[in-house]
Tab-separated table of C-alpha atoms in Angstrom:
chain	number	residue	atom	x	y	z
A	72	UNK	CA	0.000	0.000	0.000
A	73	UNK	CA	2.736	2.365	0.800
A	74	UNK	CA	3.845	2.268	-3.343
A	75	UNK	CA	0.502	3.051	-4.258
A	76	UNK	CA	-1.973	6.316	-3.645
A	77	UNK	CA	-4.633	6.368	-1.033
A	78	UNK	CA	-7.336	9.241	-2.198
A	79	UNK	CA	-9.305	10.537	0.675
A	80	UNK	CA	-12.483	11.924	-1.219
A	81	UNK	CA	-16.183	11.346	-1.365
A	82	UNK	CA	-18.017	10.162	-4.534
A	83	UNK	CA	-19.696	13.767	-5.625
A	84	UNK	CA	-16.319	15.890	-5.035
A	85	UNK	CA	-15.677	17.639	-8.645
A	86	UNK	CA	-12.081	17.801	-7.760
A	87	UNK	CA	-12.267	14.269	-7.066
A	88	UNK	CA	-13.243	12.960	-10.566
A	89	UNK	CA	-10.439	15.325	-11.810
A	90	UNK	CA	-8.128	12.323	-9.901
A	91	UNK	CA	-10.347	9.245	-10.481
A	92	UNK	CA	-10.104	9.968	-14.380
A	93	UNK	CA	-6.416	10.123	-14.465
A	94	UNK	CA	-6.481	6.648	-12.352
A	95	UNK	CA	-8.299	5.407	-14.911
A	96	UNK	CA	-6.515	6.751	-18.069
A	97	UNK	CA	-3.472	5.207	-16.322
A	98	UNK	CA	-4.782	2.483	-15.123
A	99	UNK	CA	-3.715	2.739	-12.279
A	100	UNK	CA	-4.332	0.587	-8.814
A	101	UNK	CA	-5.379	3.198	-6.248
A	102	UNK	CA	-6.723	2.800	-2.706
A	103	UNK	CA	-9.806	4.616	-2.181
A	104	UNK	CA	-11.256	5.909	1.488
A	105	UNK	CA	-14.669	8.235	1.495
A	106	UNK	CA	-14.996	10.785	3.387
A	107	UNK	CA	-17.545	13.268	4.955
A	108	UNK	CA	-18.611	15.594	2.454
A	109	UNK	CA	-18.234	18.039	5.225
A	110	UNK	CA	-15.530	18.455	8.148
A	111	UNK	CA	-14.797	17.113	10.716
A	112	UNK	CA	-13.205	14.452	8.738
A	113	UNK	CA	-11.739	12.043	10.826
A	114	UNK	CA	-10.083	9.856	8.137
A	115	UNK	CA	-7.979	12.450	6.994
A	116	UNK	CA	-7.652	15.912	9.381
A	117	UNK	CA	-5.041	13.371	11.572
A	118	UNK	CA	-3.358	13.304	9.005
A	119	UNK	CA	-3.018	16.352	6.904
A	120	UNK	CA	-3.642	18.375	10.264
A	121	UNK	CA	-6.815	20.198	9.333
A	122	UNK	CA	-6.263	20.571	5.670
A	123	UNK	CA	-9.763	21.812	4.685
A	124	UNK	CA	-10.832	20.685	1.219
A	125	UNK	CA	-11.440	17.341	-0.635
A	126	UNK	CA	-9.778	15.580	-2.423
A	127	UNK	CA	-6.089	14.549	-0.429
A	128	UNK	CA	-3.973	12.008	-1.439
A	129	UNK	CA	-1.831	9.650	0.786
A	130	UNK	CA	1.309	7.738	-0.204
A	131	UNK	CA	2.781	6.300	3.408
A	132	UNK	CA	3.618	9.007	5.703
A	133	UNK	CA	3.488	11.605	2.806
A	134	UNK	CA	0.297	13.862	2.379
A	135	UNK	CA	-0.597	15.847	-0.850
A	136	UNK	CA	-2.984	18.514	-0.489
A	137	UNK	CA	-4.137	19.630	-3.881
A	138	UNK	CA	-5.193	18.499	-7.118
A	139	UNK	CA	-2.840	20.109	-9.217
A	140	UNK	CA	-0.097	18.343	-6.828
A	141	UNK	CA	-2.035	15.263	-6.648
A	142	UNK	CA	-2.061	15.348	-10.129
A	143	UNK	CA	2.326	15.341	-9.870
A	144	UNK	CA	2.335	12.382	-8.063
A	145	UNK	CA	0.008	10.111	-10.335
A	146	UNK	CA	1.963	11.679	-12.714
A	147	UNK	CA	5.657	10.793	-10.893
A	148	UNK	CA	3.905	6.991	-9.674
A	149	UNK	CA	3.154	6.412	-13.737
A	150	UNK	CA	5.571	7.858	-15.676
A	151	UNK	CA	2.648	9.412	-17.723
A	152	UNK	CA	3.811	13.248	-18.452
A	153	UNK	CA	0.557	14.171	-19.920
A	154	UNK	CA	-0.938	13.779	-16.122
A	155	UNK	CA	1.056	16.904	-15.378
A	156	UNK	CA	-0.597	20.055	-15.407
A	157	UNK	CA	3.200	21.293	-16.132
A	158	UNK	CA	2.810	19.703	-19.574
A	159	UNK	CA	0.062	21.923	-20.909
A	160	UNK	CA	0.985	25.176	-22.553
A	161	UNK	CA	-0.848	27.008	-25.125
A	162	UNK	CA	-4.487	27.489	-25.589
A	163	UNK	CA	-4.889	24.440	-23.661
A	164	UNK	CA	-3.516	25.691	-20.669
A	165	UNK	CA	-5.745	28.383	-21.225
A	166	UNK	CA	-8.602	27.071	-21.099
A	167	UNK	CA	-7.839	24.635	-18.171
A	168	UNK	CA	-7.165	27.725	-15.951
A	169	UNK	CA	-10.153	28.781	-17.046
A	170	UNK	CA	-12.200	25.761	-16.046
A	171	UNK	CA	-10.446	25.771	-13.012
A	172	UNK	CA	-11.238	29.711	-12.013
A	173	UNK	CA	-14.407	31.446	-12.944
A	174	UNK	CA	-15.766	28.473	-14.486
A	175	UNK	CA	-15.887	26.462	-11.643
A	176	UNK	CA	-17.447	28.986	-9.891
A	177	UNK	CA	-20.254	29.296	-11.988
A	178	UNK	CA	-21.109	26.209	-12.883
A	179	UNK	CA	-23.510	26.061	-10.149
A	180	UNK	CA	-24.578	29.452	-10.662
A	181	UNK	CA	-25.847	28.683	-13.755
A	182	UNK	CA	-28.499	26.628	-12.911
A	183	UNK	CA	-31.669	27.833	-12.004
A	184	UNK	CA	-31.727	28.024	-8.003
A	185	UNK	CA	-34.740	25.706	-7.036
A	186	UNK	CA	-33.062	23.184	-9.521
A	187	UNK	CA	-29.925	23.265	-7.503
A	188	UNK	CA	-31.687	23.146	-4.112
A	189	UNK	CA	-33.764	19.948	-5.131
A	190	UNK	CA	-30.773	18.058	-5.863
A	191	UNK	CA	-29.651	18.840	-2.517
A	192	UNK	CA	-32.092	17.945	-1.026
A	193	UNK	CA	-32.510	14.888	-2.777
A	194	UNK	CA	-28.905	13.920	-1.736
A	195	UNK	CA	-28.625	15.238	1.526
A	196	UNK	CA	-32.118	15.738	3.127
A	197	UNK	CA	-33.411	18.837	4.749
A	198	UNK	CA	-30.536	19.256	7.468
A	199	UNK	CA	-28.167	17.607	5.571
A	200	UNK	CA	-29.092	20.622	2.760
A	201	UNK	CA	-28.876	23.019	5.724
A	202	UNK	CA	-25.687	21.920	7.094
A	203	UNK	CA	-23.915	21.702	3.307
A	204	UNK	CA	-24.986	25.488	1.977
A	205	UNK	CA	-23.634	26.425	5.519
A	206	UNK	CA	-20.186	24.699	5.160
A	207	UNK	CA	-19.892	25.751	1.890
A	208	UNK	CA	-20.490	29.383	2.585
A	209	UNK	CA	-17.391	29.295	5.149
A	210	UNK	CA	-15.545	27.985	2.364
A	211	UNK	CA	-15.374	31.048	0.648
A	212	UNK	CA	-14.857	33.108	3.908
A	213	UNK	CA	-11.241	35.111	4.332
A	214	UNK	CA	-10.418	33.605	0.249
A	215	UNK	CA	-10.012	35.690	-2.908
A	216	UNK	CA	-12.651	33.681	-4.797
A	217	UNK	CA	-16.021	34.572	-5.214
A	218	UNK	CA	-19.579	33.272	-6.496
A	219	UNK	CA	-21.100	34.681	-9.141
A	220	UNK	CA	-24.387	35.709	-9.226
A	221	UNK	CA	-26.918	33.561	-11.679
A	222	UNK	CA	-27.034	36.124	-14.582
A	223	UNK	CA	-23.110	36.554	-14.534
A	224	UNK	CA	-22.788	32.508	-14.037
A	225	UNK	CA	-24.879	31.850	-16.975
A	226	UNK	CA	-22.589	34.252	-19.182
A	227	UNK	CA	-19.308	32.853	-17.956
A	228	UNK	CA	-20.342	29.419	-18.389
A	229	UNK	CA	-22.088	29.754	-21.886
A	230	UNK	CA	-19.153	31.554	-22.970
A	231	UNK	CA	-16.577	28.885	-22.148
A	232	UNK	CA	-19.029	26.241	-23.715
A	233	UNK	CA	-19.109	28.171	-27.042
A	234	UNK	CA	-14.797	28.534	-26.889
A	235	UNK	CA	-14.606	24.942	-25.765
A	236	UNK	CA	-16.892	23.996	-29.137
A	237	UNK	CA	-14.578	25.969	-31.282
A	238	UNK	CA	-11.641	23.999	-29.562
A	239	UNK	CA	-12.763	20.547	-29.882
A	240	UNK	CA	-14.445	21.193	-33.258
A	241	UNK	CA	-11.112	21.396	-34.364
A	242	UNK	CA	-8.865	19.245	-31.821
A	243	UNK	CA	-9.602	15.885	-30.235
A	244	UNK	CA	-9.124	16.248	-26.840
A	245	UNK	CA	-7.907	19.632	-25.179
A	246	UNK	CA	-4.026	19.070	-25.631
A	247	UNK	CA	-4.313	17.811	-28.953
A	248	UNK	CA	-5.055	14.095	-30.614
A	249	UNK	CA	-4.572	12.333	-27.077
A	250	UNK	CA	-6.353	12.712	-23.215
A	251	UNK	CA	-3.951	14.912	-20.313
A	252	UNK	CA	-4.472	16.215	-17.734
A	253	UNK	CA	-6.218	19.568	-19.527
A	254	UNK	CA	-9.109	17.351	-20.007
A	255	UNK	CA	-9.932	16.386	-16.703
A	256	UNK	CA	-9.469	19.663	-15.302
A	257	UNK	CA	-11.944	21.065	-18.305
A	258	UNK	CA	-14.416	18.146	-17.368
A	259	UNK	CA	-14.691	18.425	-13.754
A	260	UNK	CA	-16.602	21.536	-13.292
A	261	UNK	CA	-19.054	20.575	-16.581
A	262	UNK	CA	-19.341	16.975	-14.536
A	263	UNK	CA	-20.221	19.200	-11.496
A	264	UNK	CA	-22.809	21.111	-13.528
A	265	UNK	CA	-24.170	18.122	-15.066
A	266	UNK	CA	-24.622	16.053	-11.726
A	267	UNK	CA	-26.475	19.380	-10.040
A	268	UNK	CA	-28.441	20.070	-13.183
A	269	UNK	CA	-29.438	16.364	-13.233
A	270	UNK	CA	-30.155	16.645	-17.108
A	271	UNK	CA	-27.537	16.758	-20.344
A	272	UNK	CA	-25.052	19.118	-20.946
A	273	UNK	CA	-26.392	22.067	-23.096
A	274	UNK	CA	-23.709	22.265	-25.488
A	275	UNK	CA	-22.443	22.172	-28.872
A	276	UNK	CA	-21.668	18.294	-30.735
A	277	UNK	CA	-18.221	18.411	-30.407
A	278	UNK	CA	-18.146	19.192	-26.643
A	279	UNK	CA	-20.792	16.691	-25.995
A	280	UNK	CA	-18.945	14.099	-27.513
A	281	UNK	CA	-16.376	14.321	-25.775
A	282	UNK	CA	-17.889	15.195	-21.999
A	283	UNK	CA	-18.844	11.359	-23.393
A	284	UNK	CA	-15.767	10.341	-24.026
A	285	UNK	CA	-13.881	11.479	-21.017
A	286	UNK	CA	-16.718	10.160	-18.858
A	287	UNK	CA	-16.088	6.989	-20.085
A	288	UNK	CA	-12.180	6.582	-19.140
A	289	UNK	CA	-13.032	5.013	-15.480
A	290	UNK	CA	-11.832	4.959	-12.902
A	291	UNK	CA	-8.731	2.355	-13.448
A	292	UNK	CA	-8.210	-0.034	-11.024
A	293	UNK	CA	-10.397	0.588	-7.361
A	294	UNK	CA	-9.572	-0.909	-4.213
A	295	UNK	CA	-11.617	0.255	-1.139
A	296	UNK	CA	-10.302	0.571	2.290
A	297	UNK	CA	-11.063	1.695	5.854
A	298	UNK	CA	-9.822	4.234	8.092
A	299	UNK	CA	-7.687	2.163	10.150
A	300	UNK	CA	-5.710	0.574	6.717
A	301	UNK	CA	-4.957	4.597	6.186
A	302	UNK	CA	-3.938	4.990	9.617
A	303	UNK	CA	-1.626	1.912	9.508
A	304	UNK	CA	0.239	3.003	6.149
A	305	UNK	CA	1.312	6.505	7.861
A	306	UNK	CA	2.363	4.356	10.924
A	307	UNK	CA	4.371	1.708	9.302
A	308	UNK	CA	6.118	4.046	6.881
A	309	UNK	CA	8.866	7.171	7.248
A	310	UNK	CA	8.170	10.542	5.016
A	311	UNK	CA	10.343	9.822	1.855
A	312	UNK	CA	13.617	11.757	1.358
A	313	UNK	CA	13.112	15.591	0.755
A	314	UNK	CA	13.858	17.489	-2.061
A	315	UNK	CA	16.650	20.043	-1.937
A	316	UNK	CA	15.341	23.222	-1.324
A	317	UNK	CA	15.562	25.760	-4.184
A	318	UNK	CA	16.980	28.722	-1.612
A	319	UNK	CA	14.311	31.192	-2.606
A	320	UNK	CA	12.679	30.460	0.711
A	321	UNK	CA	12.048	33.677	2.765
A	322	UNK	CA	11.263	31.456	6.082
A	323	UNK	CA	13.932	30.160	7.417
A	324	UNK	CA	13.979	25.463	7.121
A	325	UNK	CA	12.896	24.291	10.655
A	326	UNK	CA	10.697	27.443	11.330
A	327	UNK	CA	7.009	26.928	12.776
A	328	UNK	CA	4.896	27.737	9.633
A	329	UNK	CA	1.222	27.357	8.743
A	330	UNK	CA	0.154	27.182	5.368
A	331	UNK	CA	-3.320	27.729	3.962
A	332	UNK	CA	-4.615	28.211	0.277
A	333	UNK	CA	-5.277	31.745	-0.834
A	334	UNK	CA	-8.311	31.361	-3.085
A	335	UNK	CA	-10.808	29.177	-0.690
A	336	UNK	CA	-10.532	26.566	2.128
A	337	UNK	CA	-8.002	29.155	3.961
A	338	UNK	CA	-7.967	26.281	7.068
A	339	UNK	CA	-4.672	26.643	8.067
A	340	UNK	CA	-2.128	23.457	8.273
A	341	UNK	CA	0.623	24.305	10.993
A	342	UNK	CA	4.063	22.186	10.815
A	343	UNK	CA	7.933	22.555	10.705
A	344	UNK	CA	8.997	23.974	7.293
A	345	UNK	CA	10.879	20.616	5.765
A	346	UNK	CA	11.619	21.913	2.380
A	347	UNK	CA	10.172	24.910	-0.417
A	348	UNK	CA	10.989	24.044	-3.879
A	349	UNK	CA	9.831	25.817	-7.244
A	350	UNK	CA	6.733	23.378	-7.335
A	351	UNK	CA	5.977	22.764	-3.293
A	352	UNK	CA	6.103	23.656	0.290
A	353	UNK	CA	6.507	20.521	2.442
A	354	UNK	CA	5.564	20.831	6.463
A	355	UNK	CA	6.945	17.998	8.543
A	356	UNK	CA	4.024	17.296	11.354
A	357	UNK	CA	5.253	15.335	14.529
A	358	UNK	CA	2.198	13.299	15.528
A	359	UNK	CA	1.576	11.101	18.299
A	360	UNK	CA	-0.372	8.862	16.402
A	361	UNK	CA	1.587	8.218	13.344
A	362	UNK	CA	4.807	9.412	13.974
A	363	UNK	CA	6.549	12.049	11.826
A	364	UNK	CA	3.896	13.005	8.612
A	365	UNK	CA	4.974	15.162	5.561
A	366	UNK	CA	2.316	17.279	4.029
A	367	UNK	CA	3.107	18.735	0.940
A	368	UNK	CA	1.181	21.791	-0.915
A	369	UNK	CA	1.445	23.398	-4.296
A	370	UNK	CA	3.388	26.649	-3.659
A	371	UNK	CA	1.443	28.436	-6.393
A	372	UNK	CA	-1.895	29.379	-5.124
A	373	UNK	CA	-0.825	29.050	-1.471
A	374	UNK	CA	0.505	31.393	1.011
A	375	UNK	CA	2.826	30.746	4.328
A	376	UNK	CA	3.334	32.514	7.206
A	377	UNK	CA	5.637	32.161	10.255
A	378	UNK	CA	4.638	31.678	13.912
């Protein structure tokens, strides 16, 4: 288990497919543990020391907070290049920030409000609905993103559909004649706008057929586990060796830090700086529990402050 990636997620996460796809266009063997669509989380917060949002991954004693750096290590554990969003330039890229960023954001926005409230409620009852809208309004609390309202949500999103159809009217897939990780980063927040909207995507031929197409990669190879199995894989294994650090750092190595994204989710993880390269900051978190845990965050898109 320790050579192969735990994902702590939960079925419905949009950031979550992002992973599961590139699982399955690997075909990878993965280890998968669901979680609480809202914190506490008790699978995972041990672990990653509060880390707020969904999904993390797990390899051992080493934590990876972030998609984009989850992505890295699926990418690192396959040899599959493609997997990293560090491989996507061009209009690609462009549009996978895109997705990412204001279309994310208003994928939910565009659907008509008592739409979006039904399938809530269908999924998580009245207080379940009650306790989810609250949670998620925290998420945005003390972060630089923001909701859109419906009117602005439905241009941002219809937009992007009509540039995506120009895209894939001419290109296969987003980075050209085979699937990266610029599909599954386009996908996710259209999957999260299907799944609310509980209907087909209202879009062009090309884009539908291949919102088809990437839904049908899978998931690759799926191996559920519990809590404890998690719990014993940080226990049983040491952090791997560090990466240099590039000397850019402006906290001293050894330093109480916390780190907390700047967008949403600002939760705060607090640890002993370990290491800042060009691509990550890595906290080493002495635990009684597990012993000594690395958690590792993108350093774009992520701030740090000492303590």
């Amino acid at each position: 288990m320790n050579n192969s990636m735990i994902l702590h997620h939960y079925e419905s996460s949009p950031y979550a497919e992002k992973i599961r796809l590139m699982f399955g266009l690997t075909d990878s063997t993965w280890y998968s543990l669901i979680s609480p669509v809202w914190p506490p989380r008790s699978n995972i917060d041990p672990l990653s020391g509060g880390y707020r949002r969904i999904p993390v991954g797990q390899i051992g004693a080493d934590i990876f907070c972030d998609s984009s750096l989850i992505a890295n290590e699926i990418s690192r554990l396959t040899g599959n290049k493609a997997i990293s969003p560090s491989s996507i330039t061009g209009h690609a890229k462009s549009l996978m920030l895109r997705a990412e960023g204001d279309v994310f954001f208003a994928a939910i926005g565009a659907i008509p409000p008592r739409r979006a409230l039904t399938t809530m409620l269908l999924k998580f009852g009245p207080v379940g609905t009650y306790r989810f809208i609250k949670d998620r309004s925290k998420l945005l609390t003390g972060g630089s993103s923001r909701t859109p309202g419906t009117s602005k949500a439905t241009s941002i999103f219809t937009s992007f559909l009509s540039d995506l159809e120009q895209h894939l009217s001419e290109n296969t897939y987003i980075n050209g004649d085979l699937p990266s990780v610029a599909d599954f980063a386009t996908y996710h927040p259209l999957w999260l706008h299907v799944s609310v909207k509980r209907g087909a995507i209202d879009a062009g031929p090309a884009v539908q057929q291949w919102f088809d197409k990437i839904g049908h990669i899978g998931h690759g190879q799926q191996q559920n586990i519990t809590q404890a199995d998690a719990f014993a894989a940080a226990r049983d294994a040491n952090p791997r060796s560090l990466p240099t650090s590039d000397g850019t750092e402006e906290i001293e190595l050894g330093s109480t830090v916390q780190v907390a994204p700047l967008d949403y989710g600002v939760v705060p993880v607090q640890g002993e700086l370990a290491a800042v390269t060009d691509e990550r900051i890595i906290l080493a978190r002495a635990t009684i529990d597990f012993g000594t845990v690395h958690v590792h965050f993108p350093r774009e898109g992520y701030g740090m402050t000492a303590q």
